[in-house]
XYZ file of C-alpha atoms in Angstrom:
245
model
C -15.087 23.024 1.897
C -14.683 20.376 -0.317
C -15.919 16.865 0.675
C -14.080 13.868 1.304
C -14.672 10.028 0.837
C -12.462 7.418 2.212
C -11.710 4.020 0.563
C -10.657 1.249 2.797
C -10.253 -2.351 1.053
C -10.503 -5.540 3.843
C -9.582 -8.895 3.843
C -9.800 -10.563 7.652
C -8.816 -7.015 9.188
C -11.089 -7.173 12.064
C -8.374 -6.214 14.808
C -7.201 -3.257 12.579
C -10.207 -1.837 10.984
C -12.047 -0.198 13.808
C -8.739 2.335 14.281
C -8.649 2.993 11.109
C -12.025 3.968 10.845
C -12.045 6.224 13.588
C -8.882 7.969 12.507
C -10.839 9.011 9.400
C -14.245 9.914 10.636
C -13.766 13.380 9.839
C -14.442 12.261 6.259
C -18.012 12.590 4.678
C -18.092 9.213 3.646
C -16.099 5.943 4.319
C -16.520 2.974 1.999
C -15.000 -0.535 3.077
C -14.816 -2.899 0.306
C -14.213 -6.388 1.637
C -13.201 -9.367 0.134
C -15.407 -11.668 1.615
C -14.078 -11.843 5.106
C -14.703 -14.469 7.463
C -13.407 -13.051 10.581
C -16.496 -10.688 11.266
C -14.833 -7.735 9.555
C -17.615 -7.216 6.975
C -20.091 -7.002 10.353
C -17.641 -4.940 12.072
C -17.495 -2.428 9.230
C -21.198 -1.963 9.232
C -21.502 -1.561 12.620
C -19.115 1.463 12.312
C -21.656 3.030 9.953
C -19.412 2.586 6.653
C -20.893 2.053 3.107
C -19.777 -1.382 2.851
C -19.771 -3.671 -0.327
C -18.398 -7.173 -0.914
C -16.346 -8.281 -4.107
C -14.661 -11.434 -4.868
C -10.851 -10.285 -5.213
C -9.072 -10.787 -8.451
C -6.672 -7.742 -8.395
C -5.752 -4.678 -6.158
C -6.489 -2.303 -8.858
C -10.381 -3.804 -9.835
C -11.070 -3.761 -6.043
C -10.054 -0.380 -5.465
C -11.647 1.014 -9.066
C -15.222 -0.646 -8.009
C -15.121 1.568 -4.802
C -14.234 4.766 -6.652
C -17.240 4.117 -8.776
C -19.173 4.459 -5.250
C -17.321 7.726 -4.047
C -19.736 11.026 -3.615
C -16.703 12.889 -2.160
C -14.578 15.833 -4.403
C -11.776 14.311 -3.103
C -10.858 10.568 -2.370
C -8.333 9.214 0.393
C -7.316 5.484 -0.016
C -6.375 3.826 3.666
C -5.602 0.228 4.348
C -6.941 -1.262 7.389
C -3.475 -1.289 9.014
C -3.171 2.365 8.532
C -3.891 5.718 10.601
C -4.427 8.912 9.891
C -2.511 10.700 12.475
C -4.290 14.184 14.213
C -1.532 16.139 12.350
C -2.141 14.373 9.289
C -5.810 15.198 9.580
C -5.703 18.984 10.409
C -3.137 18.971 7.104
C -5.568 17.258 4.600
C -8.640 19.344 6.171
C -6.402 22.475 5.303
C -5.386 21.463 2.201
C -8.710 20.865 0.702
C -9.914 24.363 1.611
C -7.419 25.546 -1.308
C -5.907 22.430 -3.395
C -3.160 23.383 -5.341
C -2.816 19.901 -6.965
C -5.044 17.199 -8.269
C -3.274 14.718 -5.907
C -1.134 14.698 -2.996
C 1.504 12.038 -1.907
C 1.676 11.129 1.459
C 4.763 9.776 3.738
C 4.648 6.366 5.200
C 7.414 4.994 7.551
C 7.782 1.351 7.819
C 6.509 -0.471 10.991
C 8.792 -3.363 11.730
C 10.246 -5.369 14.632
C 7.934 -3.160 16.836
C 9.037 0.257 15.974
C 8.599 2.768 13.095
C 11.665 3.158 10.604
C 11.415 6.819 9.935
C 14.482 6.661 7.703
C 12.684 3.871 5.734
C 10.129 6.321 4.445
C 7.557 5.625 1.268
C 5.873 8.790 -0.400
C 2.315 7.323 -1.996
C -0.118 9.202 -3.750
C -2.994 8.622 -1.549
C -5.413 11.676 -1.483
C -6.746 12.807 -5.106
C -9.409 14.709 -6.731
C -12.392 12.640 -7.566
C -12.240 13.233 -11.265
C -11.743 10.268 -13.519
C -9.061 8.879 -11.288
C -8.619 4.877 -11.797
C -5.904 2.560 -10.664
C -3.999 0.285 -13.123
C -1.723 -2.984 -12.222
C -2.264 -6.012 -10.506
C 0.021 -5.407 -7.915
C 1.816 -2.449 -6.424
C -0.929 -0.730 -8.590
C -0.726 2.805 -9.895
C -3.221 5.646 -9.208
C -3.884 7.473 -12.278
C -4.904 11.337 -11.778
C -5.217 14.058 -14.348
C -3.279 17.126 -13.164
C -0.130 17.898 -10.813
C 0.753 16.096 -7.681
C 1.570 17.800 -4.543
C 3.190 16.483 -1.370
C 1.990 16.803 2.254
C 4.531 16.658 5.435
C 2.908 14.901 8.001
C 2.994 10.936 8.223
C 0.473 7.867 7.819
C 1.085 5.555 10.509
C 1.100 2.191 8.403
C 1.593 -0.831 10.697
C 3.256 -2.452 7.702
C 4.529 -6.029 8.756
C 3.113 -7.985 12.142
C 6.353 -9.790 12.393
C 8.926 -11.101 10.260
C 7.022 -14.421 8.873
C 4.178 -11.911 7.940
C 6.783 -9.879 6.062
C 8.097 -12.698 4.034
C 4.354 -13.916 3.609
C 3.745 -10.478 2.123
C 6.825 -10.415 0.048
C 5.685 -14.199 -1.494
C 2.429 -12.920 -2.084
C 3.343 -9.997 -4.026
C 6.097 -12.021 -5.803
C 3.735 -14.248 -7.765
C 1.517 -11.222 -8.565
C 4.608 -9.551 -10.445
C 5.958 -12.722 -11.654
C 2.770 -13.523 -13.495
C 2.641 -9.892 -14.871
C 6.595 -10.189 -16.012
C 5.224 -13.231 -17.592
C 2.215 -11.702 -19.514
C 4.771 -9.484 -20.912
C 7.236 -12.311 -21.952
C 9.934 -11.477 -19.912
C 12.842 -13.841 -19.230
C 15.152 -14.452 -16.050
C 18.949 -13.940 -16.525
C 21.268 -13.997 -13.866
C 21.217 -10.155 -14.273
C 17.799 -10.726 -12.462
C 18.902 -13.108 -10.067
C 22.133 -11.509 -8.540
C 22.302 -7.703 -9.349
C 18.641 -6.656 -8.860
C 18.252 -7.899 -5.394
C 21.829 -6.584 -4.484
C 20.726 -3.540 -5.556
C 17.260 -3.589 -3.833
C 19.307 -3.940 -0.789
C 21.619 -1.279 -1.241
C 19.020 0.911 -2.131
C 16.903 0.186 0.964
C 19.980 0.022 3.417
C 22.328 2.641 2.079
C 20.420 5.235 -0.352
C 17.408 5.365 1.539
C 19.591 5.313 4.942
C 18.043 2.203 6.039
C 21.278 1.876 8.119
C 20.226 4.921 10.358
C 17.307 2.491 11.720
C 19.791 -0.027 13.419
C 18.992 -3.841 13.161
C 15.466 -3.323 12.130
C 16.553 -1.325 9.163
C 19.350 -4.085 8.154
C 16.681 -6.826 8.665
C 14.024 -5.151 6.163
C 16.965 -4.317 3.610
C 17.272 -8.202 3.697
C 13.627 -9.031 3.413
C 13.204 -6.470 0.703
C 16.340 -7.958 -1.558
C 14.504 -11.455 -0.910
C 11.376 -10.373 -2.207
C 13.042 -9.429 -5.112
C 14.885 -12.807 -5.686
C 11.690 -14.413 -4.776
C 9.836 -12.865 -7.551
C 12.448 -13.666 -10.635
C 12.444 -17.575 -8.843
C 8.828 -17.428 -9.153
C 9.430 -16.169 -12.892
C 11.244 -18.731 -13.638
C 8.982 -21.695 -12.318
C 6.542 -20.141 -14.177
C 8.653 -20.005 -17.492
C 9.495 -23.790 -16.871
C 5.461 -24.440 -16.019
C 6.564 -25.460 -12.853
C 3.720 -24.159 -10.934
């Protein structure tokens, strides 16, 4: 049986962390990398028996790469504090590690919005990887680079994506600044195409192509929030271009 390390990045996640840690208690090592929380998250992680380090946040990739350097397991599972490994997913992970056929595995993530899980709005994210020179790239929506083929697990990871509408908009705005900064560094310019077509397509993709309409009003609302996130990114890029921030 191959060993497993779990990495959980945190910042002020006191009310979420304990359930996340308990859901991955089957791992041989749990690493919490904390961005100097002020709500007791750091102390809670210590009391739960985790390996805890604090690092000033600069970007998502560097934060997780710092934790990877401490991972002793043959495999690494990345979990956020507002995520939970379900019992079925736990069994699937343990069974997979008995005879892994790939270097990494994607996991299904239904979105949680307006007090319900949207099972028609599912992201498939690479989270379980062999500990073999893996690393992240990118400041936001970071990409995990793995040497080898990628498989797909069948069971869901529970993710309390948004605590409410204002939390959703706040996260979109926060990500938008990171994405605008990255686009600015690449020399990208904003056009009407970016301001009109791209947000419209994101709405169409979320609501129609990914069948968000099957999730009722929450599916419609989330598609609109996703479109706003894209629009906000390019508005912020315009502000950076004009040196208005």
